[in-house]
Short mmCIF file of C-alpha atoms in Angstrom, two decimals:
data_model
loop_
_atom_site.label_atom_id
_atom_site.label_comp_id
_atom_site.label_asym_id
_atom_site.label_seq_id
_atom_site.Cartn_x
_atom_site.Cartn_y
_atom_site.Cartn_z
CA MET A 1 97.36 28.86 51.41
CA THR A 2 100.62 30.63 50.73
CA ASP A 3 100.85 33.90 48.85
CA LEU A 4 102.98 33.78 45.70
CA LEU A 5 104.78 37.05 44.95
CA THR A 6 104.57 37.49 41.17
CA GLU A 7 106.31 40.86 41.01
CA SER A 8 110.01 41.72 41.17
CA THR A 9 111.95 44.93 40.66
CA SER A 10 113.15 43.86 37.19
CA ASP A 11 109.95 42.33 35.85
CA PRO A 12 106.91 44.24 34.55
CA ILE A 13 103.99 44.61 36.94
CA PRO A 14 101.78 41.53 36.50
CA ALA A 15 98.15 41.80 35.41
CA TYR A 16 96.98 39.60 38.29
CA TRP A 17 98.17 37.94 41.49
CA TYR A 18 97.37 34.60 43.10
CA GLY A 19 98.23 32.29 45.98
CA LEU A 20 99.54 28.72 45.99
CA PRO A 21 98.30 25.94 48.31
CA HIS A 22 100.64 24.02 50.57
CA GLY A 23 102.50 21.27 48.74
CA TYR A 24 102.84 23.13 45.43
CA LEU A 25 106.26 24.11 44.08
CA PRO A 26 106.51 26.81 41.35
CA LEU A 27 108.05 25.50 38.12
CA ASP A 28 110.61 27.54 36.19
CA LEU A 29 109.16 27.85 32.67
CA ASP A 30 112.28 29.50 31.26
CA PRO A 31 115.24 27.62 32.77
CA PRO A 32 118.71 28.92 31.81
CA VAL A 33 120.54 26.71 29.32
CA ASP A 34 123.63 26.44 31.53
CA GLN A 35 121.55 25.09 34.41
CA LEU A 36 119.94 22.49 32.13
CA MET A 37 123.33 21.38 30.84
CA ALA A 38 124.64 21.13 34.40
CA LEU A 39 121.63 18.98 35.29
CA VAL A 40 122.19 16.71 32.26
CA ASN A 41 125.86 16.27 33.20
CA LEU A 42 124.83 15.48 36.78
CA ILE A 43 122.43 12.78 35.58
CA ILE A 44 125.08 11.28 33.28
CA GLY A 45 127.35 10.93 36.30
CA LEU A 46 124.78 9.05 38.40
CA PRO A 47 125.10 5.31 39.06
CA GLU A 48 123.42 3.16 36.43
CA GLU A 49 120.73 1.91 38.84
CA THR A 50 119.43 5.45 39.47
CA ARG A 51 120.24 7.10 36.15
CA GLY A 52 117.16 5.76 34.35
CA GLN A 53 114.72 7.18 36.91
CA ALA A 54 116.48 10.56 36.86
CA GLU A 55 116.32 10.62 33.06
CA ARG A 56 112.57 9.96 33.15
CA VAL A 57 112.09 12.88 35.57
CA LEU A 58 114.11 15.16 33.30
CA ARG A 59 112.07 14.08 30.24
CA PHE A 60 108.88 14.73 32.20
CA TYR A 61 110.12 18.22 33.13
CA ALA A 62 111.14 18.99 29.55
CA GLY A 63 107.80 17.75 28.20
CA VAL A 64 105.78 19.80 30.69
CA VAL A 65 107.77 23.00 30.05
CA THR A 66 107.49 22.59 26.27
CA ALA A 67 103.74 21.99 26.43
CA LEU A 68 103.08 24.90 28.80
CA ASN A 69 105.17 27.38 26.81
CA SER A 70 103.33 26.39 23.63
CA HIS A 71 100.07 27.42 25.35
CA ASN A 72 101.45 30.73 26.69
CA VAL A 73 101.16 29.66 30.33
CA GLN A 74 102.44 32.40 32.67
CA GLY A 75 102.69 30.39 35.88
CA CYS A 76 102.86 26.74 36.84
CA ALA A 77 103.24 24.76 40.06
CA ILE A 78 103.66 21.03 40.64
CA GLY A 79 101.77 19.50 43.56
CA LEU A 80 102.68 16.38 45.50
CA HIS A 81 100.51 15.17 48.38
CA PRO A 82 100.07 11.91 50.36
CA ASP A 83 97.22 9.69 49.20
CA ASP A 84 95.15 7.09 51.07
CA GLU A 85 97.35 4.19 49.97
CA GLY A 86 100.62 5.35 51.46
CA GLY A 87 101.87 6.85 48.21
CA PHE A 88 101.68 10.30 46.64
CA ALA A 89 99.19 12.02 44.36
CA SER A 90 100.55 14.48 41.81
CA SER A 91 98.91 17.43 40.11
CA VAL A 92 99.78 20.39 37.90
CA LEU A 93 98.37 23.88 38.55
CA THR A 94 98.65 26.46 35.76
CA PHE A 95 97.80 30.15 35.31
CA SER A 96 97.23 31.82 31.94
CA THR A 97 95.18 34.56 30.31
CA VAL A 98 92.84 34.77 27.34
CA PRO A 99 93.04 38.27 25.81
CA ALA A 100 89.72 39.89 24.92
CA PRO A 101 90.81 43.17 23.25
CA GLY A 102 88.12 45.41 21.85
CA VAL A 103 85.27 43.53 23.54
CA ASN A 104 83.72 43.38 26.97
CA ALA A 105 85.71 40.75 28.88
CA ALA A 106 82.65 39.82 30.96
CA LEU A 107 80.64 39.11 27.80
CA ALA A 108 83.52 37.08 26.36
CA LEU A 109 83.63 35.13 29.60
CA ALA A 110 79.88 34.47 29.37
CA ASP A 111 80.37 33.11 25.84
CA LEU A 112 83.08 30.78 27.12
CA ALA A 113 80.79 29.58 29.90
CA VAL A 114 77.96 28.85 27.46
CA ALA A 115 80.32 26.95 25.16
CA ALA A 116 81.65 24.90 28.07
CA ALA A 117 78.14 24.12 29.35
CA GLU A 118 77.15 22.76 25.94
CA ASP A 119 79.75 20.00 26.29
CA PRO A 120 77.94 16.99 27.83
CA ASP A 121 81.19 15.71 29.34
CA LYS A 122 81.78 18.87 31.39
CA ASP A 123 80.31 19.88 34.73
CA VAL A 124 79.98 23.69 34.67
CA GLN A 125 78.94 25.96 37.54
CA PRO A 126 78.98 29.77 37.91
CA LEU A 127 81.28 31.34 40.49
CA GLU A 128 81.26 34.63 42.36
CA LEU A 129 84.86 35.08 43.46
CA PRO A 130 86.33 37.97 45.49
CA CYS A 131 87.97 39.32 42.31
CA GLY A 132 84.90 39.01 40.07
CA THR A 133 82.45 36.73 38.29
CA GLY A 134 83.59 33.50 36.67
CA PHE A 135 82.82 29.83 36.22
CA LEU A 136 84.25 26.40 37.03
CA ALA A 137 84.30 23.61 34.44
CA ALA A 138 85.37 20.07 35.36
CA GLU A 139 85.82 16.96 33.25
CA THR A 140 87.64 13.64 33.01
CA ARG A 141 89.65 13.33 29.81
CA ARG A 142 92.64 11.57 28.29
CA THR A 143 95.88 13.40 27.61
CA VAL A 144 99.41 12.63 26.46
CA ALA A 145 101.67 11.68 29.35
CA PRO A 146 104.74 13.99 29.29
CA GLY A 147 108.09 12.25 29.38
CA ARG A 148 106.75 8.82 28.41
CA PRO A 149 108.45 7.23 25.37
CA PRO A 150 106.26 6.53 22.29
CA GLU A 151 104.59 3.17 21.82
CA GLU A 152 106.04 0.62 19.38
CA ASP A 153 103.74 1.92 16.64
CA GLY A 154 104.94 5.49 17.24
CA SER A 155 101.77 6.65 19.01
CA LEU A 156 102.03 8.68 22.21
CA HIS A 157 100.94 7.18 25.51
CA GLU A 158 97.75 8.70 26.99
CA ASP A 159 96.41 8.55 30.54
CA PRO A 160 93.03 9.59 32.01
CA VAL A 161 93.12 12.77 34.11
CA TRP A 162 90.71 14.96 36.03
CA GLN A 163 90.85 18.55 34.78
CA GLY A 164 89.29 21.51 36.53
CA THR A 165 89.28 25.00 35.01
CA ILE A 166 88.33 28.34 36.54
CA ALA A 167 87.87 31.32 34.24
CA VAL A 168 87.34 34.76 35.77
CA THR A 169 87.60 38.41 34.89
CA GLY A 170 87.37 41.59 36.92
CA PRO A 171 86.88 45.34 36.63
CA GLY A 172 89.47 47.29 34.71
CA THR A 173 90.92 44.36 32.80
CA SER A 174 90.45 43.15 29.22
CA ASP A 175 91.84 39.69 29.95
CA ILE A 176 90.23 36.51 31.21
CA VAL A 177 92.35 34.72 33.81
CA VAL A 178 92.33 30.92 33.48
CA VAL A 179 93.36 28.74 36.43
CA GLN A 180 93.60 25.04 35.64
CA LEU A 181 94.36 22.01 37.79
CA VAL A 182 95.08 18.60 36.25
CA THR A 183 95.69 15.35 38.14
CA PRO A 184 95.77 11.64 37.28
CA ALA A 185 94.38 10.88 40.76
CA LEU A 186 90.77 10.50 39.60
CA GLU A 187 89.70 9.15 43.00
CA LEU A 188 90.66 12.50 44.59
CA ALA A 189 88.72 14.66 42.15
CA ASP A 190 86.48 16.16 44.86
CA GLU A 191 89.49 17.11 46.99
CA TYR A 192 91.28 18.69 44.05
CA ARG A 193 88.12 20.59 43.12
CA ASP A 194 88.25 22.16 46.60
CA VAL A 195 91.92 23.03 46.09
CA LEU A 196 91.14 24.68 42.76
CA LEU A 197 88.29 26.69 44.29
CA GLY A 198 90.61 27.79 47.09
CA VAL A 199 93.16 29.01 44.56
CA GLY A 200 90.41 30.81 42.63
CA HIS A 201 89.54 32.75 45.78
CA THR A 202 93.10 34.10 45.97
CA VAL A 203 93.15 35.59 42.45
CA SER A 204 93.35 39.37 42.58
CA PHE A 205 93.59 42.14 40.00
CA PHE A 206 95.00 44.44 42.69
CA ASP A 207 98.58 44.29 43.96
CA PRO A 208 98.37 42.89 47.51
CA SER A 209 101.86 44.05 48.55
CA PRO A 210 101.02 47.69 49.51
CA ALA A 211 98.44 46.52 52.06
CA GLU A 212 100.93 44.05 53.52
CA LYS A 213 103.56 46.76 53.85
CA ALA A 214 101.07 49.19 55.37
CA ASP A 215 99.90 47.03 58.25
CA GLY A 216 103.16 45.10 58.63
CA ALA A 217 101.31 41.87 59.35
CA GLY A 218 99.84 40.76 56.05
CA GLY A 219 96.31 41.95 56.75
CA THR A 220 93.28 41.76 54.51
CA ARG A 221 94.22 42.30 50.86
CA PRO A 222 91.93 43.38 48.01
CA GLY A 223 90.63 40.45 46.02
CA ALA A 224 92.54 37.78 47.94
CA ALA A 225 91.20 35.26 50.43
CA ALA A 226 94.25 33.07 50.98
CA ASP A 227 93.81 32.95 54.75
CA THR A 228 90.17 31.81 54.69
CA ALA A 229 89.99 29.54 51.62
CA ASN A 230 89.44 25.88 52.40
CA ASN A 231 92.58 23.81 51.79
CA PRO A 232 91.84 20.08 52.30
CA PHE A 233 95.55 19.24 52.49
CA GLY A 234 96.11 21.50 55.50
#
């Protein structure tokens, strides 16, 4: 696992921290307009035989960013890993929060867990993570494929995906942190469940950077277990 630094000198101090597994690249959810225009101009200048594929990638990126921003996602990473058939399996890892102002966040989390468990299509299990108590909910569902053109009748194309969700809260916070992993590689659901659990073990409500600076070698950090979490992709 690789620590992701979510704080900079110009940004506000984040409410939580987390680590990213190997093979995941953070996605810019607020790309500058000039960079997007430069990318569009670059694609226009590509040879015709490669332009179509590049355009599909750009549409996929635009669709993902639009969807994530509409759901107030604060962090996102795209994963790409070798599969058993010589190709690559893709996945999307997102981080967001559910505010629970004026109520006990742990009780709100319990209500969410009960609601999830009542869905017969979901597999729900309680979790005791280093940062606090939470739960994991997993299901196979259909979702709109970002970047795919509409069907002839105008309907949007949908694909089956495996979706795993961890919800957790900790002391001193009124928010519920939601970590979600989605992949179309249904045959690798068990492996991606392990990845999601590993990420859940890195979530911390305490800034890990002071401890790293103190010992100079990235020692044990409050609420994070990035060095010991099981990562099936190595």
